[in-house]
Coordinates of C-alpha atoms in Angstrom, one line a residue:
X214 CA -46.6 -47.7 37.2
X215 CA -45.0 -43.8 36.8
X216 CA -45.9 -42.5 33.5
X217 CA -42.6 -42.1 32.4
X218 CA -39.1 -42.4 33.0
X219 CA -36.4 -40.3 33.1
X220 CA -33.0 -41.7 31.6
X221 CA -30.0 -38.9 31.7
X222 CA -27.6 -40.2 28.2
X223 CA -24.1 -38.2 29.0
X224 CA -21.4 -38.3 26.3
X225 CA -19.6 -35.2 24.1
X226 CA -20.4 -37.3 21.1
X227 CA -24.0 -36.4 19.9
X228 CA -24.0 -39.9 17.6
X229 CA -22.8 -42.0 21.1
X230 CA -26.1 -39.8 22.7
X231 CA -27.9 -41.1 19.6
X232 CA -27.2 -45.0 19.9
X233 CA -28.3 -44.7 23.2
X234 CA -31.7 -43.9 22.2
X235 CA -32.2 -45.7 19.2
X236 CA -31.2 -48.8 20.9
X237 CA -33.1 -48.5 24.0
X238 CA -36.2 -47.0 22.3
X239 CA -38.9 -45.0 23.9
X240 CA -39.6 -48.3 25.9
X241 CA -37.0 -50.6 26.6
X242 CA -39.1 -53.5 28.0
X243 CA -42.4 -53.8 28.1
X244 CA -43.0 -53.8 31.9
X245 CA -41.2 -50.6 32.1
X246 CA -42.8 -47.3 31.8
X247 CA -41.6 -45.6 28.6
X248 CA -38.5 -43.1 28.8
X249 CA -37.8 -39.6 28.1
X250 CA -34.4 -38.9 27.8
X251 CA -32.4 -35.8 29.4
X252 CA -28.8 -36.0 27.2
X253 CA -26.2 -34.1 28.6
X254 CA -22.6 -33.1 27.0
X255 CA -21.1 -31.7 29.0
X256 CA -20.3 -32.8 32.9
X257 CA -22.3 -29.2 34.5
X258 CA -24.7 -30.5 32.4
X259 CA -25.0 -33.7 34.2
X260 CA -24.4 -32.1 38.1
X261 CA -27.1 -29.8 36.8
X262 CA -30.1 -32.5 35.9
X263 CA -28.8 -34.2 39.0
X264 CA -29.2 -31.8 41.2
X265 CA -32.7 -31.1 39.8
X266 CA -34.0 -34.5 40.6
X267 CA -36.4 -36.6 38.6
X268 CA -33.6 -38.6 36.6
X269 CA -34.6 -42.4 37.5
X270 CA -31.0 -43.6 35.6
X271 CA -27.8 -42.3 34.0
X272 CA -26.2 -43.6 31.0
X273 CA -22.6 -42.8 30.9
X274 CA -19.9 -42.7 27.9
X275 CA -16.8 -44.0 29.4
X276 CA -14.9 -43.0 26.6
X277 CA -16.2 -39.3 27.0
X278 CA -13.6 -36.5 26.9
X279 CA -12.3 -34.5 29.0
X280 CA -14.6 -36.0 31.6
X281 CA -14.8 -39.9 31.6
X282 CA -18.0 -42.0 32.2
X283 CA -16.1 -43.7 34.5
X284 CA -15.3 -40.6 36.3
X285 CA -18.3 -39.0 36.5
X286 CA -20.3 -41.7 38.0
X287 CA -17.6 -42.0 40.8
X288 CA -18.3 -38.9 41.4
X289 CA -22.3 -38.4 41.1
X290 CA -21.9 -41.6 43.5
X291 CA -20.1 -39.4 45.8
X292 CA -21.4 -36.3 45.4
X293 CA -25.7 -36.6 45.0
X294 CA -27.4 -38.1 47.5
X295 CA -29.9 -40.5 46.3
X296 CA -28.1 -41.1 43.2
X297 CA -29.8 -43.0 40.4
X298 CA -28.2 -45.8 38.9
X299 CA -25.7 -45.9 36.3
X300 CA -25.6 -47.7 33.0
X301 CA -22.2 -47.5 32.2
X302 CA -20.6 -47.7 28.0
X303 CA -17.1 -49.0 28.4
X304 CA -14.7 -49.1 25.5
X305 CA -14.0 -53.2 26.2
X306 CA -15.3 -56.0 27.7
X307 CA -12.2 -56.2 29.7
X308 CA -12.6 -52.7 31.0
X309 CA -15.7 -54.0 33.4
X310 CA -14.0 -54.1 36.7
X311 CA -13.2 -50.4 36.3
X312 CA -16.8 -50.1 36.0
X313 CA -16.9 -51.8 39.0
X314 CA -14.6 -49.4 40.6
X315 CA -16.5 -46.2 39.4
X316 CA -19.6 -47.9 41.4
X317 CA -21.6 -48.3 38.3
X318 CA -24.4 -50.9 38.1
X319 CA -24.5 -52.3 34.8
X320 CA -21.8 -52.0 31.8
X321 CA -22.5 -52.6 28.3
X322 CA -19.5 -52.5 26.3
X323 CA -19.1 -49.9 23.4
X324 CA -20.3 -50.5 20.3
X325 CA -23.6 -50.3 21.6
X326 CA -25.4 -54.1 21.6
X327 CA -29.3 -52.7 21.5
X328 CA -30.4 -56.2 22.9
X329 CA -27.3 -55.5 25.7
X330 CA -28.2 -51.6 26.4
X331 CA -32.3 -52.2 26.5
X332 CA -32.1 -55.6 28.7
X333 CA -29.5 -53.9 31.3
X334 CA -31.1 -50.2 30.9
X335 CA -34.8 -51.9 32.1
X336 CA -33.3 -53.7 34.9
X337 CA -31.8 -50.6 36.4
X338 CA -35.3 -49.0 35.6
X339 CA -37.2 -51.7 37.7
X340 CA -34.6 -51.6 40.3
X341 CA -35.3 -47.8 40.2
X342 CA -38.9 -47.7 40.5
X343 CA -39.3 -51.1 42.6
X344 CA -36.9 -49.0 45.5
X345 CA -38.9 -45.5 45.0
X346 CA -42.5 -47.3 45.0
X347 CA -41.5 -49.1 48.5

């Protein structure tokens, strides 16, 4: 097992960026290495950690403004090749199929559920590092 992972938290509201991490924790699951997080405001930020590498999964405020979660993971998706997977914070339950359309792999509606984020945020992270160890 990696000795850490990298989890990118993307939203212009520094207490969304905050729930994020105090819900997942510095180890969301117990077979999953423990996480250092990158948190971006800004979407240069994000195309900027991207581009650097080392980010194993990106957690994405839908509700961000003026560039959307939803948005933004369409375009990562498009746009950097070997793209991690996304963890995506809708505004509603309802609004999972655009989550679906933006090509994210897990939603977790906003408020942030701890028990929701940390379950889905370690099954992207063994997805993540199952695929890179292989």
């Amino acid at each position: 097992m990696q000795p850490t992972a990298t989890v990118l938290v993307y939203s212009d509201d520094a207490n969304t960026r905050e729930q994020v991490r105090l819900a997942a924790g510095r180890r969301p699951a117990a077979d999953v290495p423990p996480v250092e997080y990158i948190e971006c405001a800004t979407l240069p930020a994000v195309l900027d950690a991207l581009e650097e590498g080392g980010v194993d999964v990106c957690v994405l405020d839908g509700e961000a403004v003026p560039a959307g979660g939803m948005g933004v993971c369409r375009q990562i998706k498009d746009e950097i090749f070997d793209c991690p997977p996304v963890l995506l914070l809708i505004g509603r339950p309802q609004d999972a199929w655009l989550a679906t359309w933006s090509r994210a792999e897990a939603a977790v509606a906003h408020p942030v559920d701890p028990v929701a984020l940390a379950d889905s945020l370690a099954g992207l992270l063994r997805r993540r590092l199952e695929r890179t160890a292989a």
